[in-house]
PDB file of C-alpha atoms in Angstrom:
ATOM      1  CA  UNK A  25     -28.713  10.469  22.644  1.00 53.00           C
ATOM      2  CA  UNK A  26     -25.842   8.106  22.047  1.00 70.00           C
ATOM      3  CA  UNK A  27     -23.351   8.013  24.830  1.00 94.00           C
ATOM      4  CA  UNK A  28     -20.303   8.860  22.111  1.00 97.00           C
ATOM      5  CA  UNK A  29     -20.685  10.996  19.507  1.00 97.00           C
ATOM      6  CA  UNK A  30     -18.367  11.857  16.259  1.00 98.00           C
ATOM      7  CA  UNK A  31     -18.360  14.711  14.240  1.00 97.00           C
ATOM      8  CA  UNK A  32     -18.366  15.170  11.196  1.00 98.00           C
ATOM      9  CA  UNK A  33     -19.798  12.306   9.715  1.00 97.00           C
ATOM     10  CA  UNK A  34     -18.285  12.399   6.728  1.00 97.00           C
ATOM     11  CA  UNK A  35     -15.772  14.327   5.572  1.00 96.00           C
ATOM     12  CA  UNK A  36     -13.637  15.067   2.129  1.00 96.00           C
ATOM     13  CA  UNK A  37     -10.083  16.900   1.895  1.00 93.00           C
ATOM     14  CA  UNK A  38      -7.556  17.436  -0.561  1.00 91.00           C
ATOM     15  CA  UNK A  39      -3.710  16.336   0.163  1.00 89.00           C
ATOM     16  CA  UNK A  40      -3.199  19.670   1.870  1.00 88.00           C
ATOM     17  CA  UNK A  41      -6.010  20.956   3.657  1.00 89.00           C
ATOM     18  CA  UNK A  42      -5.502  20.313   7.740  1.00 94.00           C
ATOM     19  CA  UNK A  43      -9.224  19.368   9.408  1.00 96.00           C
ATOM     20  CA  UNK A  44      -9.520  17.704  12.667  1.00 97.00           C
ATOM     21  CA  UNK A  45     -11.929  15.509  14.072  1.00 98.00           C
ATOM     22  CA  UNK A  46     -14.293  15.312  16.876  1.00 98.00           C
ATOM     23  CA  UNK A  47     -15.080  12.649  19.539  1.00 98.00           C
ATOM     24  CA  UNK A  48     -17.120  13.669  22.822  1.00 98.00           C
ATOM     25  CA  UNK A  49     -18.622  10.853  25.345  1.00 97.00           C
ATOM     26  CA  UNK A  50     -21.060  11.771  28.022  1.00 95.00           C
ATOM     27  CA  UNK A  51     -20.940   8.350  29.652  1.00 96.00           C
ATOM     28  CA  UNK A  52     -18.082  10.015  32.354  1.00 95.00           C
ATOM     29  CA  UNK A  53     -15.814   7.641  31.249  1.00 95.00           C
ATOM     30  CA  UNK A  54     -11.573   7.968  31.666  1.00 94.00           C
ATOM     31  CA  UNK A  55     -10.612   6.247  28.910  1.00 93.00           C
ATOM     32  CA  UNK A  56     -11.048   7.432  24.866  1.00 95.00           C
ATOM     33  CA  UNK A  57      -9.362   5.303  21.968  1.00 94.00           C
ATOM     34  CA  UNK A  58      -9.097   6.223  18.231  1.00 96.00           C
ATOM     35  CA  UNK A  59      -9.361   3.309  15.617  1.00 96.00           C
ATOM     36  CA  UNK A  60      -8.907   2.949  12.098  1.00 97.00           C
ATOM     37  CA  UNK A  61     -11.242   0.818  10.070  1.00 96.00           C
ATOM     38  CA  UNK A  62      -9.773   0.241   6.358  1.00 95.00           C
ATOM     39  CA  UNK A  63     -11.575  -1.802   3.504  1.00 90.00           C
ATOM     40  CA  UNK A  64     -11.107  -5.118   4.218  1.00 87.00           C
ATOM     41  CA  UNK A  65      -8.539  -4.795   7.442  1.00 93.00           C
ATOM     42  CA  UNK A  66      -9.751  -5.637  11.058  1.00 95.00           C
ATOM     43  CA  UNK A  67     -10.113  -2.420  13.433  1.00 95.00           C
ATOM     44  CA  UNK A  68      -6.504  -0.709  14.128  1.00 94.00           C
ATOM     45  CA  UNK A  69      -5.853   0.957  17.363  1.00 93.00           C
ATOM     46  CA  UNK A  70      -4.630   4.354  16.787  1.00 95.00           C
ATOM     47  CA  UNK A  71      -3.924   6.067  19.918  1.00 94.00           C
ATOM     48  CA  UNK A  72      -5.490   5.634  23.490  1.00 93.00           C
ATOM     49  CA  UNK A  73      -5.699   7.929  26.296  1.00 94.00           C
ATOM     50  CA  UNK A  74      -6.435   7.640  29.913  1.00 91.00           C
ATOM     51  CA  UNK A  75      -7.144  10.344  32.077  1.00 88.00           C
ATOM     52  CA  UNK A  76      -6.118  12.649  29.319  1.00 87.00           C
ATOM     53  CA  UNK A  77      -2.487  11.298  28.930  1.00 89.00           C
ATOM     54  CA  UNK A  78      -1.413   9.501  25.758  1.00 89.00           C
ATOM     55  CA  UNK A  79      -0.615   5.681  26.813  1.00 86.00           C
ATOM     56  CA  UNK A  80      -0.806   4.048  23.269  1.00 80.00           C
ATOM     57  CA  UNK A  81       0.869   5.187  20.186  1.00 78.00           C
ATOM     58  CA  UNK A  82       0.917   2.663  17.347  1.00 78.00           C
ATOM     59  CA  UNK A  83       3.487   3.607  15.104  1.00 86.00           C
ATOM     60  CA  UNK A  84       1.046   6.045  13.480  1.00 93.00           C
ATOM     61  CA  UNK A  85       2.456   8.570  11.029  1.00 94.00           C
ATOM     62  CA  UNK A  86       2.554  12.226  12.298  1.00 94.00           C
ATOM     63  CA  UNK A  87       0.131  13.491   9.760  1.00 95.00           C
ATOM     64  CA  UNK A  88      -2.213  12.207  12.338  1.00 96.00           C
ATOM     65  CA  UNK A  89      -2.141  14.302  15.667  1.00 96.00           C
ATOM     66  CA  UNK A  90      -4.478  13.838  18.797  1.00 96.00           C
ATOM     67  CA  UNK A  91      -5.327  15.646  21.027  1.00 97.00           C
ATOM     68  CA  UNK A  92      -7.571  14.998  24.389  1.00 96.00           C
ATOM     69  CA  UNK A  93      -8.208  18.402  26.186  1.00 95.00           C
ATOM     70  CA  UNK A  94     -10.299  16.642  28.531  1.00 94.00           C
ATOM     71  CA  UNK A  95     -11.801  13.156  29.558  1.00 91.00           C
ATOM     72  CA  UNK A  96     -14.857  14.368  27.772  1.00 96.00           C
ATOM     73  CA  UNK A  97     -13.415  15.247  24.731  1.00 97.00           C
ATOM     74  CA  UNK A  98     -10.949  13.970  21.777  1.00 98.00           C
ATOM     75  CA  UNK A  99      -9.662  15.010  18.726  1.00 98.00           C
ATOM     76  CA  UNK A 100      -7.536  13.644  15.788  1.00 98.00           C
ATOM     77  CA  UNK A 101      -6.136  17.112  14.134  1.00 97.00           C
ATOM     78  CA  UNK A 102      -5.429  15.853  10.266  1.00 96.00           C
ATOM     79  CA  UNK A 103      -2.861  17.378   7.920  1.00 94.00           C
ATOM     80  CA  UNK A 104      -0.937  16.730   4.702  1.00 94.00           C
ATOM     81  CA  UNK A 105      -2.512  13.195   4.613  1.00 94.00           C
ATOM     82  CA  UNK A 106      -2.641  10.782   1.516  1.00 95.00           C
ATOM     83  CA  UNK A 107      -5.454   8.926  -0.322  1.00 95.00           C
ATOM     84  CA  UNK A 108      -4.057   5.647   1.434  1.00 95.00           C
ATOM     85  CA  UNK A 109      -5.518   7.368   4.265  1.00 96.00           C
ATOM     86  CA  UNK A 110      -9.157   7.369   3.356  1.00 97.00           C
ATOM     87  CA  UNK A 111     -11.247   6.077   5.682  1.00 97.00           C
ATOM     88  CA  UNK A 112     -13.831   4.974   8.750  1.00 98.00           C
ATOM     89  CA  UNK A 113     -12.301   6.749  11.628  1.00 98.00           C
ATOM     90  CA  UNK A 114     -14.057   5.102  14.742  1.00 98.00           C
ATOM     91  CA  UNK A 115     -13.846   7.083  18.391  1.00 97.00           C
ATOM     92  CA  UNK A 116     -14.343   5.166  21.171  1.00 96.00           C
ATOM     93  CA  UNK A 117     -14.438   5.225  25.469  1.00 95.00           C
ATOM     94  CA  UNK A 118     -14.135   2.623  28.396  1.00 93.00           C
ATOM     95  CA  UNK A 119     -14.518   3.360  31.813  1.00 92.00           C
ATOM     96  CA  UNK A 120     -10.764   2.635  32.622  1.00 87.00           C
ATOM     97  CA  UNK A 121      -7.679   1.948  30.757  1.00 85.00           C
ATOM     98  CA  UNK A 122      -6.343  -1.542  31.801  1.00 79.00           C
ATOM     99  CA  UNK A 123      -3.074  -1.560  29.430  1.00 72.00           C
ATOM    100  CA  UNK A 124      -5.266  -4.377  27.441  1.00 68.00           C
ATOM    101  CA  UNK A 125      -5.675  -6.173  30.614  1.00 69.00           C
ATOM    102  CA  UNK A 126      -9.208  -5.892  31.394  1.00 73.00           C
ATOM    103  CA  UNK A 127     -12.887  -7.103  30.553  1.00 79.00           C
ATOM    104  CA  UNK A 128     -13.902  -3.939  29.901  1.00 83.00           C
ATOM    105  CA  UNK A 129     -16.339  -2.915  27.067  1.00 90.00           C
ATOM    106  CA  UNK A 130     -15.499  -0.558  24.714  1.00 93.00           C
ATOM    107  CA  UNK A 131     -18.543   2.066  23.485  1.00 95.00           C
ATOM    108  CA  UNK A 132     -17.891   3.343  20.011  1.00 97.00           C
ATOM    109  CA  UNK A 133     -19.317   6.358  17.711  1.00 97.00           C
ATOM    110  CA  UNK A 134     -20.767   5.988  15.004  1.00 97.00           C
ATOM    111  CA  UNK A 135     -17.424   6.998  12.878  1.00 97.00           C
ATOM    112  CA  UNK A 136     -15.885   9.777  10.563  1.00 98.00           C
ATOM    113  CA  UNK A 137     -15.627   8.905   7.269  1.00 97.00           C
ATOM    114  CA  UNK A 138     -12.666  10.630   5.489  1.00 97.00           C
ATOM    115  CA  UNK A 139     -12.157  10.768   1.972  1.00 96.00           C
ATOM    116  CA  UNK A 140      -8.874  12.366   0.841  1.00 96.00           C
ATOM    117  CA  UNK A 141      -8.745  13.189  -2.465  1.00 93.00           C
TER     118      UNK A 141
ATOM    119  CA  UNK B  22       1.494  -9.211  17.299  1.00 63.00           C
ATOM    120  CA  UNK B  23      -1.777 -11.410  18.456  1.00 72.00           C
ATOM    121  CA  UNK B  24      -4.008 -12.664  15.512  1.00 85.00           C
ATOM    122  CA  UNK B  25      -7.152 -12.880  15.575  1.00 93.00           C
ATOM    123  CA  UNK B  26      -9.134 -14.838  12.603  1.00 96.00           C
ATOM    124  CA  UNK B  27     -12.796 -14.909  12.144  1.00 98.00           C
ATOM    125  CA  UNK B  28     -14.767 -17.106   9.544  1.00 97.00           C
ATOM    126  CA  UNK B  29     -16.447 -17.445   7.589  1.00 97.00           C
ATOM    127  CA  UNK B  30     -15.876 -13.781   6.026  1.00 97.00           C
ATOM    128  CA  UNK B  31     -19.874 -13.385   5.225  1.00 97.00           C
ATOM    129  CA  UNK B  32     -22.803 -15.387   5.267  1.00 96.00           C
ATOM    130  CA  UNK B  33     -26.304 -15.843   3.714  1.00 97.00           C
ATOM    131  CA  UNK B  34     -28.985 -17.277   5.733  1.00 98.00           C
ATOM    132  CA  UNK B  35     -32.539 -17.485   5.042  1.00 97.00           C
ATOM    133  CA  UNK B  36     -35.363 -15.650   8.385  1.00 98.00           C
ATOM    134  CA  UNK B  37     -35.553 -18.577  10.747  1.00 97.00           C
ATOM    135  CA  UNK B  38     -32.303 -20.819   9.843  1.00 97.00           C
ATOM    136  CA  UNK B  39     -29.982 -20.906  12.844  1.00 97.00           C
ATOM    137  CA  UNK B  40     -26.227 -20.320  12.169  1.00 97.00           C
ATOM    138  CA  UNK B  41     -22.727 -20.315  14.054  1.00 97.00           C
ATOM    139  CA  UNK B  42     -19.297 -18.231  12.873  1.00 95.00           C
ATOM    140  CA  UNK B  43     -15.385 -18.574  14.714  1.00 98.00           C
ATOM    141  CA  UNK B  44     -13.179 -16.450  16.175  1.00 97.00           C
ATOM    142  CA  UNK B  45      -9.970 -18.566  16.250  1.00 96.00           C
ATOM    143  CA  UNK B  46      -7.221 -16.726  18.438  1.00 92.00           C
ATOM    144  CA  UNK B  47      -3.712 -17.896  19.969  1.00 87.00           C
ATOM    145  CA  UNK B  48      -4.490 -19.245  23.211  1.00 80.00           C
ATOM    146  CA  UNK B  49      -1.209 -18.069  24.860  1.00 77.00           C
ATOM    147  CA  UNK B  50      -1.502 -14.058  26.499  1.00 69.00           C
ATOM    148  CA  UNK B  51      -5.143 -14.818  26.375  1.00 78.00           C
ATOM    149  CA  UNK B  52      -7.057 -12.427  29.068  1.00 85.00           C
ATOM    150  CA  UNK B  53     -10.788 -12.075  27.852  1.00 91.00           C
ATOM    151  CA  UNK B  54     -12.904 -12.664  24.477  1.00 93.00           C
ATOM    152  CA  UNK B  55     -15.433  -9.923  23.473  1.00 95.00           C
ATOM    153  CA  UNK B  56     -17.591 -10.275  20.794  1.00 97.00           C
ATOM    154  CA  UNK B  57     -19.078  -6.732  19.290  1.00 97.00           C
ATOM    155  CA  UNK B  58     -22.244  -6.499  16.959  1.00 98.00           C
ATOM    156  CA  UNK B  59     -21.689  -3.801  14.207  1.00 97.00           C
ATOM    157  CA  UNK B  60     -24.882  -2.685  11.900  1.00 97.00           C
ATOM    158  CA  UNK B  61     -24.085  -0.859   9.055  1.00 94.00           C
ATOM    159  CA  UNK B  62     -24.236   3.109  10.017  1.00 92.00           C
ATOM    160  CA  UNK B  63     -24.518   2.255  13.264  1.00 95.00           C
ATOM    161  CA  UNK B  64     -21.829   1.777  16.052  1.00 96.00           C
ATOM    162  CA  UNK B  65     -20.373  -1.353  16.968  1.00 96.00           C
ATOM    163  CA  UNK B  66     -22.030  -2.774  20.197  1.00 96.00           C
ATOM    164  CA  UNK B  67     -20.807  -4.937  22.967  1.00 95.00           C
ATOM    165  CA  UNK B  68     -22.525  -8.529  22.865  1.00 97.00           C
ATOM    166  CA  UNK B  69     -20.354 -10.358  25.477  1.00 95.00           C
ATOM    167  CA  UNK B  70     -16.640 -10.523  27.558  1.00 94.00           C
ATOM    168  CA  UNK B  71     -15.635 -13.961  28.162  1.00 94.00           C
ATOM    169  CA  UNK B  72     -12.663 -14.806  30.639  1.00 91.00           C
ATOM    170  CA  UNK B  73     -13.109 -18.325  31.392  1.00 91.00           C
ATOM    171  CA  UNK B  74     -12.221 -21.743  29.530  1.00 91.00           C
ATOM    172  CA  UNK B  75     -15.685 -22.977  28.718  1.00 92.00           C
ATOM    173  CA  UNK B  76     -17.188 -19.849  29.610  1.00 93.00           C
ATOM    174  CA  UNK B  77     -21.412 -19.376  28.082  1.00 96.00           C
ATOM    175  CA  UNK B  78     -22.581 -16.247  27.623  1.00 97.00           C
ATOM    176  CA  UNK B  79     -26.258 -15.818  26.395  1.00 97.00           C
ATOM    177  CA  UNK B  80     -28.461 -12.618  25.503  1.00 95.00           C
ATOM    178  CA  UNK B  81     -31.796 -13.478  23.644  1.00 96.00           C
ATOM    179  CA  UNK B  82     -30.976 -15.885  20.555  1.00 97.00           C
ATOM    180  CA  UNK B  83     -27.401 -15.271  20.076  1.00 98.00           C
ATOM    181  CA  UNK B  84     -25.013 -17.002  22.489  1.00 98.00           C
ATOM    182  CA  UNK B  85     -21.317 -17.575  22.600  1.00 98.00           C
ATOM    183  CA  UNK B  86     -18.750 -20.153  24.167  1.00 98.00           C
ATOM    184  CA  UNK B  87     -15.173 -19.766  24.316  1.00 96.00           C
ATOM    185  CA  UNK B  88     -12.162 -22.587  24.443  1.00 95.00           C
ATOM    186  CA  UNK B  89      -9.013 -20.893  25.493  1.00 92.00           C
ATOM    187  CA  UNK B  90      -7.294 -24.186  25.911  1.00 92.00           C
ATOM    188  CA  UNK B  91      -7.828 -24.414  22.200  1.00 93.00           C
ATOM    189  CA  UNK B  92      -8.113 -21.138  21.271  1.00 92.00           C
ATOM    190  CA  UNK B  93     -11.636 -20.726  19.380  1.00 95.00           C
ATOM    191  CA  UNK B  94     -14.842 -19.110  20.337  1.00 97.00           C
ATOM    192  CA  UNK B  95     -18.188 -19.881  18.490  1.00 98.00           C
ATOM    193  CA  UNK B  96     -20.991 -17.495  18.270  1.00 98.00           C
ATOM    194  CA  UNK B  97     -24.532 -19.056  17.509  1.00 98.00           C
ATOM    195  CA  UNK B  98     -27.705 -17.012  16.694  1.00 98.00           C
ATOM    196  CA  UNK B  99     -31.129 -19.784  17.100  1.00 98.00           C
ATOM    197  CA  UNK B 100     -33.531 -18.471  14.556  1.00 98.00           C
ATOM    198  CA  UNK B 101     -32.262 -15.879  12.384  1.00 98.00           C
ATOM    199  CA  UNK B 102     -33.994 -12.516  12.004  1.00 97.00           C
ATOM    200  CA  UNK B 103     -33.601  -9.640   9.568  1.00 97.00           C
ATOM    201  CA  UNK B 104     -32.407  -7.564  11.942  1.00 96.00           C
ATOM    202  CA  UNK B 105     -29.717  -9.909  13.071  1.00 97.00           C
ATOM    203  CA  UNK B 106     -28.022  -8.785   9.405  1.00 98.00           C
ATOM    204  CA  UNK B 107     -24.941  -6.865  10.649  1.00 98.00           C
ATOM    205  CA  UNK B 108     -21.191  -8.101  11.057  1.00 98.00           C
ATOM    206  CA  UNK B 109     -19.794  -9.706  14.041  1.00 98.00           C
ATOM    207  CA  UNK B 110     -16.560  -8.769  15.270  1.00 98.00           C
ATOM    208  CA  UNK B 111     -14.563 -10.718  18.105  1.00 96.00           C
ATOM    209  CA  UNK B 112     -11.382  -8.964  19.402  1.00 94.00           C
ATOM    210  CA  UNK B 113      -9.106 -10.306  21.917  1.00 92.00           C
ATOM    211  CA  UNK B 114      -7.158  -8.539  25.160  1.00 87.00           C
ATOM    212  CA  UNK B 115      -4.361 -10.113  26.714  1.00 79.00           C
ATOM    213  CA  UNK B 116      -0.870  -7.966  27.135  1.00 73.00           C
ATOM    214  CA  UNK B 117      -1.953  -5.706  24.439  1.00 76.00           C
ATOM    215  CA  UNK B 118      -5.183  -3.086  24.010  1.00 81.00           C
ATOM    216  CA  UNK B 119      -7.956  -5.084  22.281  1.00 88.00           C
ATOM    217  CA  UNK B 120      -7.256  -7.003  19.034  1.00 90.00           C
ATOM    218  CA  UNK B 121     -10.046  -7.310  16.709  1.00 94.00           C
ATOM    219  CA  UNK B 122     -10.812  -9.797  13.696  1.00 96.00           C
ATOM    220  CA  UNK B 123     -12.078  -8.411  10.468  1.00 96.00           C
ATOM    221  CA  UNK B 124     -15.249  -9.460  11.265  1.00 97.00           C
ATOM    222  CA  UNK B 125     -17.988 -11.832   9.894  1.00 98.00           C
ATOM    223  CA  UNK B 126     -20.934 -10.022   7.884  1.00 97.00           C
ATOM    224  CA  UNK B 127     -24.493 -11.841   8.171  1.00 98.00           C
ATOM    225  CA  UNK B 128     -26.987 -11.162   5.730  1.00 98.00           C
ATOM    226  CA  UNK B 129     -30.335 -12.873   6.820  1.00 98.00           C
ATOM    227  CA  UNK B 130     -32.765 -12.863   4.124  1.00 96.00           C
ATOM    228  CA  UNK B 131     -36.666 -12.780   4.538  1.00 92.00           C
TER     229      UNK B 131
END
């Protein structure tokens, strides 16, 4: 059993269908990170939460909406998005949150992919 | 915003050639190096966390050392294997969450 694990797999919505997203870690870790992986772009931090309080928000549009009901658990609730919006959502958990400041490994799922047609 | 660059973008090598790849990063706000191992449909894996100006890390046939002075890191893999085919990413912390390159993608072919 993988220590973080994202569901679905794959996934395919129109313009304006809402779905959400699903990231659970059993590795009793208190921090949980979304990223964004585009075609050809490095890894972009989406939100990160420690001890299920947002403490990283880059600039991301509002069509995206987390949500982290526990230190177990995390969600990115989608709606109204665009086909610029397609694709490898990565979830992902560290033991603490260090504000960047820290040697601490990140453990990833194996990723959403979202197509948004 | 920190940069982080990583070449070459992808690389052929044929089972048993031994190959190296950058991570070139600004040396200022530098904290620690990582350096993650990503197979396709798999998840991307921790390989090391480097703090220290000529720090070595090691772990089977792939090492990695780090200038900060500099700002580079190398990654080596002795011997290439099949299964070494996946894309190596290097990301950087310092006074922001982890920055990562776009990655270099090995192909090894038998």
């Amino acid at each position: 059993e993988t220590g973080v694990t994202q569901t679905p797999r794959h996934l395919v919505m129109g313009m304006t269908n809402k779905k959400s997203l699903k990231c659970e870690q059993h590795l009793g870790h208190n921090a949980m990170y979304w990223y964004k992986q585009s075609a050809k772009k490095p890894l972009e931090l989406m939100f990160v939460y420690s001890l299920e309080e947002r403490v990283e928000n880059n600039s991301v549009p509002s069509r995206f909406s987390p949500e982290c009901p526990n230190s177990s658990h995390l969600f990115l609730h989608l709606h109204t998005l665009q086909p610029e919006d397609s694709a490898l959502y990565l979830c992902a958990s560290s033991q603490d949150w260090s504000g960047g400041w820290g040697t601490g490994e990140l453990f990833f799922g194996e990723g959403s992919r979202l197509t948004v047609l | 915003i920190l940069n982080v660059e990583q070449s070459p973008q992808s690389l052929h090598v044929q089972e048993g050639d031994s190959t190296n790849f950058t991570c070139s990063f600004p040396s200022s706000n530098f904290y620690a190096l990582h350096w993650y191992r990503w197979e396709t449909a798999k998840s991307p894996e921790a390989l090391f966390v480097m703090t220290l100006n000529g720090d070595e890390k090691k772990k089977g046939r792939i090492s990695a050392t780090l200038n900060t002075k500099e700002g580079y890191s190398y990654l080596y893999i002795k011997g290439s294997q099949p299964e070494d085919s996946a894309t190596y990413l290097c990301a950087l912390s310092g006074n922001t969450p982890l920055v990562f390159g776009k990655g270099t993608r090995l192909s090894v072919i038998a």
